[in-house]
Amino acid sequence: MLSSAPTKLISDDGRRADGRRLDQLREIKMEVSTLKNADGSACVAYGKTRVMVAVYGPRELHPKHLALPDRAILRCRYHMAPFSVEVRKSPAPSRREIELSKVIREALEPAVFTELYPRTSIDVFIEVLQADGSTRCASITAASLALADAGVAMRDLVAAVAVGKVEGKLVLDVMDVEDKYGEADLPVAMMPSKKAVTLIQMDGQLTFEEFKEAFNLAVKGCNQIYDFQKEALRRHFAPKIEELEGGMSSG
Amino acid sequence: MAERVIPSVKRKQLLELAARGKRIDGRGLLDMRPVQIETGVIEKAEGSAVVRLGSTMVMVGVKYEIGKPFEDTPNEGVLSVNAEFVPLASPTFEPGPPDENAIELARVVDRGLRESKCLDLEKMCLIPGEKVWIAWIDIYVLDHDGNLIDASALAAISALLASKIPEAKVENGEIVLTGNYVVPPIRDRPVAVTIGKLGDQLIVDPCFEEEEVLDCRLTASFTEGGLLCAMQKGLPGAFTADEVIKAIEIAKVKSEELRKLLPPLVTQHG
């Protein structure tokens, strides 16, 4: 099903098509350890955008000749489910998915202590179940949670969010209609505690001044996403830690 | 093991040089290698160019073909950018379908061209929903000494600017080629500039040896009017926020220098 272009994406009182303020995230949901088989997993939703990530590893690498003697190799597959978009997407990997798999891997790698796991692979499998804009950002956010859930040693979590320009205004956490009919899209990923930027892409048109403003908004958004990530990890692991500590003190 | 040890030794050397504002080939941190642009090198292509950045050499051929438009843009022509890392260009290139590096390169060049709106795709529509011009832009990397993105983007826009498109008329719902060639509907000259991060230094136009040890890179494309129209961070390292801003500032200045070397924008007659 194809929907037609909306007439107005930002109302006169500064509300977006889904009622959000310009600098407001969608409803964010995060959960870790959602899959039984994976070493680590996470589910993340940015509004209707829903992503599931599984991490396998560090594990023995096949084929073996790809192994590195001084660190793990990080492998990453970003893939969209055929039913995740309005017009069915062929399940074969597209050029877009191959590029995104690469930039997502490069956004995660600065956070991972790969040198602690020589000769192994850490495999990150990302499935976009429903796409409503900012899927690469939700994927990075979810992947770093899944890596943490797998117990992979990390310098920081990686949080990502996209800023768009829509009808001349900068908006946080771009949804699909804003991406399609807006003037620019700027996805950014960061290690918030390290203040390190691990992904930037942009399409559309921005002046340098607009870019700086958009980038600052993205940094602010990443910090908010980071709070949700920490909360999701705490929610899952705090009871287990309490249980452990309780067990130790009673025993 | 050797291929892991050599870069770490080299990285140390290049970092020490960079800290003193120097580079392995004698350039300053913000110097480009000599740039050479030659157009019209392939007679069979409707447009072509060879760009040399030092010893990096990239050829781009443009072919125009009549085909079907995309369903969601029935009134627009099609722009398609592909890249081939042919095995003659580097001992690291293997024959086979494009790998993730070739796909990323093609998509970054594509984004710079597309988002600058340099080709007026609406003017490339012949019969809405049925027949449009497809501009095939094929990037051929011939010699790899680093910074393939900037060389490819320069070659792509140069080849487009130097191209001629067959003149087509629609008569009674049929397309008739007049046999003449005309100027294609080009209205901008986007330029991409890649900044590499080496330790805490930013460098312009990294060569192959530098690329092997870079932390990461940031490519920014600019329109003739100075608007940012595409960006891509690559390689598994991170930038600070200040470095991002500084890199874009440097890229903007360099893009203006490079644009002076491009063929002129010829306005369409009629």
PDB file of N, CA, C and O in Angstrom, chain A residues 176-211:
ATOM      1  N   ASP A 176       9.111   8.216   9.142  1.00  0.00           N
ATOM      2  CA  ASP A 176       9.153   7.977   7.703  1.00  0.00           C
ATOM      3  C   ASP A 176       8.625   9.139   6.849  1.00  0.00           C
ATOM      4  O   ASP A 176       9.296   9.567   5.917  1.00  0.00           O
ATOM      5  N   VAL A 177       7.429   9.671   7.173  1.00  0.00           N
ATOM      6  CA  VAL A 177       6.900  10.768   6.327  1.00  0.00           C
ATOM      7  C   VAL A 177       7.828  11.964   6.339  1.00  0.00           C
ATOM      8  O   VAL A 177       7.976  12.652   5.322  1.00  0.00           O
ATOM      9  N   GLU A 178       8.473  12.206   7.471  1.00  0.00           N
ATOM     10  CA  GLU A 178       9.379  13.360   7.554  1.00  0.00           C
ATOM     11  C   GLU A 178      10.641  13.119   6.731  1.00  0.00           C
ATOM     12  O   GLU A 178      11.194  14.037   6.134  1.00  0.00           O
ATOM     13  N   ASP A 179      11.078  11.863   6.700  1.00  0.00           N
ATOM     14  CA  ASP A 179      12.241  11.516   5.900  1.00  0.00           C
ATOM     15  C   ASP A 179      11.903  11.649   4.423  1.00  0.00           C
ATOM     16  O   ASP A 179      12.648  12.239   3.644  1.00  0.00           O
ATOM     17  N   LYS A 180      10.745  11.115   4.031  1.00  0.00           N
ATOM     18  CA  LYS A 180      10.342  11.114   2.612  1.00  0.00           C
ATOM     19  C   LYS A 180      10.119  12.505   2.073  1.00  0.00           C
ATOM     20  O   LYS A 180      10.549  12.838   0.985  1.00  0.00           O
ATOM     21  N   TYR A 181       9.405  13.337   2.847  1.00  0.00           N
ATOM     22  CA  TYR A 181       8.997  14.629   2.303  1.00  0.00           C
ATOM     23  C   TYR A 181       9.769  15.789   2.915  1.00  0.00           C
ATOM     24  O   TYR A 181       9.518  16.945   2.593  1.00  0.00           O
ATOM     25  N   GLY A 182      10.708  15.496   3.807  1.00  0.00           N
ATOM     26  CA  GLY A 182      11.495  16.557   4.428  1.00  0.00           C
ATOM     27  C   GLY A 182      12.653  16.976   3.535  1.00  0.00           C
ATOM     28  O   GLY A 182      12.888  16.404   2.476  1.00  0.00           O
ATOM     29  N   GLU A 183      13.426  17.951   4.016  1.00  0.00           N
ATOM     30  CA  GLU A 183      14.517  18.507   3.206  1.00  0.00           C
ATOM     31  C   GLU A 183      15.877  17.912   3.546  1.00  0.00           C
ATOM     32  O   GLU A 183      16.803  18.044   2.762  1.00  0.00           O
ATOM     33  N   ALA A 184      15.998  17.299   4.728  1.00  0.00           N
ATOM     34  CA  ALA A 184      17.295  16.709   5.082  1.00  0.00           C
ATOM     35  C   ALA A 184      17.126  15.687   6.200  1.00  0.00           C
ATOM     36  O   ALA A 184      16.163  15.741   6.961  1.00  0.00           O
ATOM     37  N   ASP A 185      18.085  14.766   6.256  1.00  0.00           N
ATOM     38  CA  ASP A 185      18.082  13.706   7.270  1.00  0.00           C
ATOM     39  C   ASP A 185      19.522  13.535   7.748  1.00  0.00           C
ATOM     40  O   ASP A 185      20.426  13.397   6.924  1.00  0.00           O
ATOM     41  N   LEU A 186      19.736  13.598   9.053  1.00  0.00           N
ATOM     42  CA  LEU A 186      21.079  13.544   9.625  1.00  0.00           C
ATOM     43  C   LEU A 186      21.119  12.518  10.753  1.00  0.00           C
ATOM     44  O   LEU A 186      20.842  12.848  11.903  1.00  0.00           O
ATOM     45  N   PRO A 187      21.426  11.252  10.456  1.00  0.00           N
ATOM     46  CA  PRO A 187      21.569  10.278  11.535  1.00  0.00           C
ATOM     47  C   PRO A 187      22.926  10.426  12.226  1.00  0.00           C
ATOM     48  O   PRO A 187      23.946  10.597  11.553  1.00  0.00           O
ATOM     49  N   VAL A 188      22.914  10.359  13.565  1.00  0.00           N
ATOM     50  CA  VAL A 188      24.149  10.504  14.346  1.00  0.00           C
ATOM     51  C   VAL A 188      24.166   9.420  15.422  1.00  0.00           C
ATOM     52  O   VAL A 188      23.147   9.166  16.059  1.00  0.00           O
ATOM     53  N   ALA A 189      25.338   8.778  15.611  1.00  0.00           N
ATOM     54  CA  ALA A 189      25.496   7.842  16.722  1.00  0.00           C
ATOM     55  C   ALA A 189      26.661   8.301  17.580  1.00  0.00           C
ATOM     56  O   ALA A 189      27.655   8.812  17.069  1.00  0.00           O
ATOM     57  N   MET A 190      26.521   8.116  18.895  1.00  0.00           N
ATOM     58  CA  MET A 190      27.561   8.577  19.822  1.00  0.00           C
ATOM     59  C   MET A 190      27.792   7.587  20.947  1.00  0.00           C
ATOM     60  O   MET A 190      26.893   6.839  21.317  1.00  0.00           O
ATOM     61  N   MET A 191      28.995   7.626  21.492  1.00  0.00           N
ATOM     62  CA  MET A 191      29.242   7.046  22.812  1.00  0.00           C
ATOM     63  C   MET A 191      29.093   8.225  23.769  1.00  0.00           C
ATOM     64  O   MET A 191      30.028   9.027  23.907  1.00  0.00           O
ATOM     65  N   PRO A 192      27.937   8.366  24.395  1.00  0.00           N
ATOM     66  CA  PRO A 192      27.658   9.633  25.100  1.00  0.00           C
ATOM     67  C   PRO A 192      28.650   9.965  26.210  1.00  0.00           C
ATOM     68  O   PRO A 192      29.059  11.120  26.329  1.00  0.00           O
ATOM     69  N   SER A 193      29.065   8.975  27.022  1.00  0.00           N
ATOM     70  CA  SER A 193      29.992   9.300  28.107  1.00  0.00           C
ATOM     71  C   SER A 193      31.362   9.700  27.578  1.00  0.00           C
ATOM     72  O   SER A 193      32.087  10.455  28.202  1.00  0.00           O
ATOM     73  N   LYS A 194      31.714   9.145  26.422  1.00  0.00           N
ATOM     74  CA  LYS A 194      33.017   9.447  25.822  1.00  0.00           C
ATOM     75  C   LYS A 194      32.938  10.688  24.948  1.00  0.00           C
ATOM     76  O   LYS A 194      33.949  11.122  24.396  1.00  0.00           O
ATOM     77  N   LYS A 195      31.735  11.186  24.732  1.00  0.00           N
ATOM     78  CA  LYS A 195      31.501  12.299  23.806  1.00  0.00           C
ATOM     79  C   LYS A 195      32.142  12.026  22.441  1.00  0.00           C
ATOM     80  O   LYS A 195      32.748  12.909  21.832  1.00  0.00           O
ATOM     81  N   ALA A 196      32.051  10.776  21.999  1.00  0.00           N
ATOM     82  CA  ALA A 196      32.668  10.399  20.728  1.00  0.00           C
ATOM     83  C   ALA A 196      31.585  10.084  19.705  1.00  0.00           C
ATOM     84  O   ALA A 196      30.616   9.392  20.009  1.00  0.00           O
ATOM     85  N   VAL A 197      31.773  10.615  18.506  1.00  0.00           N
ATOM     86  CA  VAL A 197      30.792  10.454  17.443  1.00  0.00           C
ATOM     87  C   VAL A 197      31.203   9.267  16.578  1.00  0.00           C
ATOM     88  O   VAL A 197      32.289   9.270  16.000  1.00  0.00           O
ATOM     89  N   THR A 198      30.369   8.249  16.492  1.00  0.00           N
ATOM     90  CA  THR A 198      30.781   7.036  15.778  1.00  0.00           C
ATOM     91  C   THR A 198      30.028   6.829  14.466  1.00  0.00           C
ATOM     92  O   THR A 198      30.388   5.970  13.689  1.00  0.00           O
ATOM     93  N   LEU A 199      28.978   7.590  14.235  1.00  0.00           N
ATOM     94  CA  LEU A 199      28.316   7.553  12.923  1.00  0.00           C
ATOM     95  C   LEU A 199      27.772   8.935  12.610  1.00  0.00           C
ATOM     96  O   LEU A 199      27.213   9.604  13.485  1.00  0.00           O
ATOM     97  N   ILE A 200      28.008   9.358  11.382  1.00  0.00           N
ATOM     98  CA  ILE A 200      27.306  10.523  10.838  1.00  0.00           C
ATOM     99  C   ILE A 200      27.034  10.214   9.388  1.00  0.00           C
ATOM    100  O   ILE A 200      27.920   9.763   8.657  1.00  0.00           O
ATOM    101  N   GLN A 201      25.833  10.422   8.976  1.00  0.00           N
ATOM    102  CA  GLN A 201      25.525  10.408   7.557  1.00  0.00           C
ATOM    103  C   GLN A 201      24.598  11.592   7.341  1.00  0.00           C
ATOM    104  O   GLN A 201      24.023  12.123   8.281  1.00  0.00           O
ATOM    105  N   MET A 202      24.465  12.017   6.117  1.00  0.00           N
ATOM    106  CA  MET A 202      23.473  13.051   5.849  1.00  0.00           C
ATOM    107  C   MET A 202      23.044  12.974   4.415  1.00  0.00           C
ATOM    108  O   MET A 202      23.860  12.675   3.543  1.00  0.00           O
ATOM    109  N   ASP A 203      21.749  13.195   4.165  1.00  0.00           N
ATOM    110  CA  ASP A 203      21.334  13.536   2.817  1.00  0.00           C
ATOM    111  C   ASP A 203      20.336  14.677   2.903  1.00  0.00           C
ATOM    112  O   ASP A 203      19.818  14.979   3.971  1.00  0.00           O
ATOM    113  N   GLY A 204      20.128  15.322   1.773  1.00  0.00           N
ATOM    114  CA  GLY A 204      19.310  16.531   1.779  1.00  0.00           C
ATOM    115  C   GLY A 204      20.212  17.742   1.736  1.00  0.00           C
ATOM    116  O   GLY A 204      21.377  17.624   1.368  1.00  0.00           O
ATOM    117  N   GLN A 205      19.686  18.914   2.103  1.00  0.00           N
ATOM    118  CA  GLN A 205      20.500  20.126   2.022  1.00  0.00           C
ATOM    119  C   GLN A 205      20.397  20.926   3.311  1.00  0.00           C
ATOM    120  O   GLN A 205      19.306  21.166   3.814  1.00  0.00           O
ATOM    121  N   LEU A 206      21.571  21.309   3.833  1.00  0.00           N
ATOM    122  CA  LEU A 206      21.641  22.126   5.042  1.00  0.00           C
ATOM    123  C   LEU A 206      22.738  23.162   4.857  1.00  0.00           C
ATOM    124  O   LEU A 206      23.774  22.871   4.262  1.00  0.00           O
ATOM    125  N   THR A 207      22.512  24.362   5.397  1.00  0.00           N
ATOM    126  CA  THR A 207      23.627  25.299   5.473  1.00  0.00           C
ATOM    127  C   THR A 207      24.522  24.837   6.626  1.00  0.00           C
ATOM    128  O   THR A 207      24.122  24.008   7.437  1.00  0.00           O
ATOM    129  N   PHE A 208      25.728  25.404   6.702  1.00  0.00           N
ATOM    130  CA  PHE A 208      26.655  25.017   7.767  1.00  0.00           C
ATOM    131  C   PHE A 208      26.057  25.363   9.128  1.00  0.00           C
ATOM    132  O   PHE A 208      26.155  24.593  10.077  1.00  0.00           O
ATOM    133  N   GLU A 209      25.399  26.536   9.215  1.00  0.00           N
ATOM    134  CA  GLU A 209      24.770  26.942  10.479  1.00  0.00           C
ATOM    135  C   GLU A 209      23.665  25.966  10.873  1.00  0.00           C
ATOM    136  O   GLU A 209      23.560  25.558  12.030  1.00  0.00           O
ATOM    137  N   GLU A 210      22.845  25.592   9.900  1.00  0.00           N
ATOM    138  CA  GLU A 210      21.787  24.615  10.176  1.00  0.00           C
ATOM    139  C   GLU A 210      22.385  23.288  10.615  1.00  0.00           C
ATOM    140  O   GLU A 210      21.876  22.624  11.514  1.00  0.00           O
ATOM    141  N   PHE A 211      23.491  22.904   9.952  1.00  0.00           N
ATOM    142  CA  PHE A 211      24.125  21.645  10.336  1.00  0.00           C
ATOM    143  C   PHE A 211      24.534  21.673  11.796  1.00  0.00           C
ATOM    144  O   PHE A 211      24.289  20.729  12.543  1.00  0.00           O
TER     145      PHE A 211
END
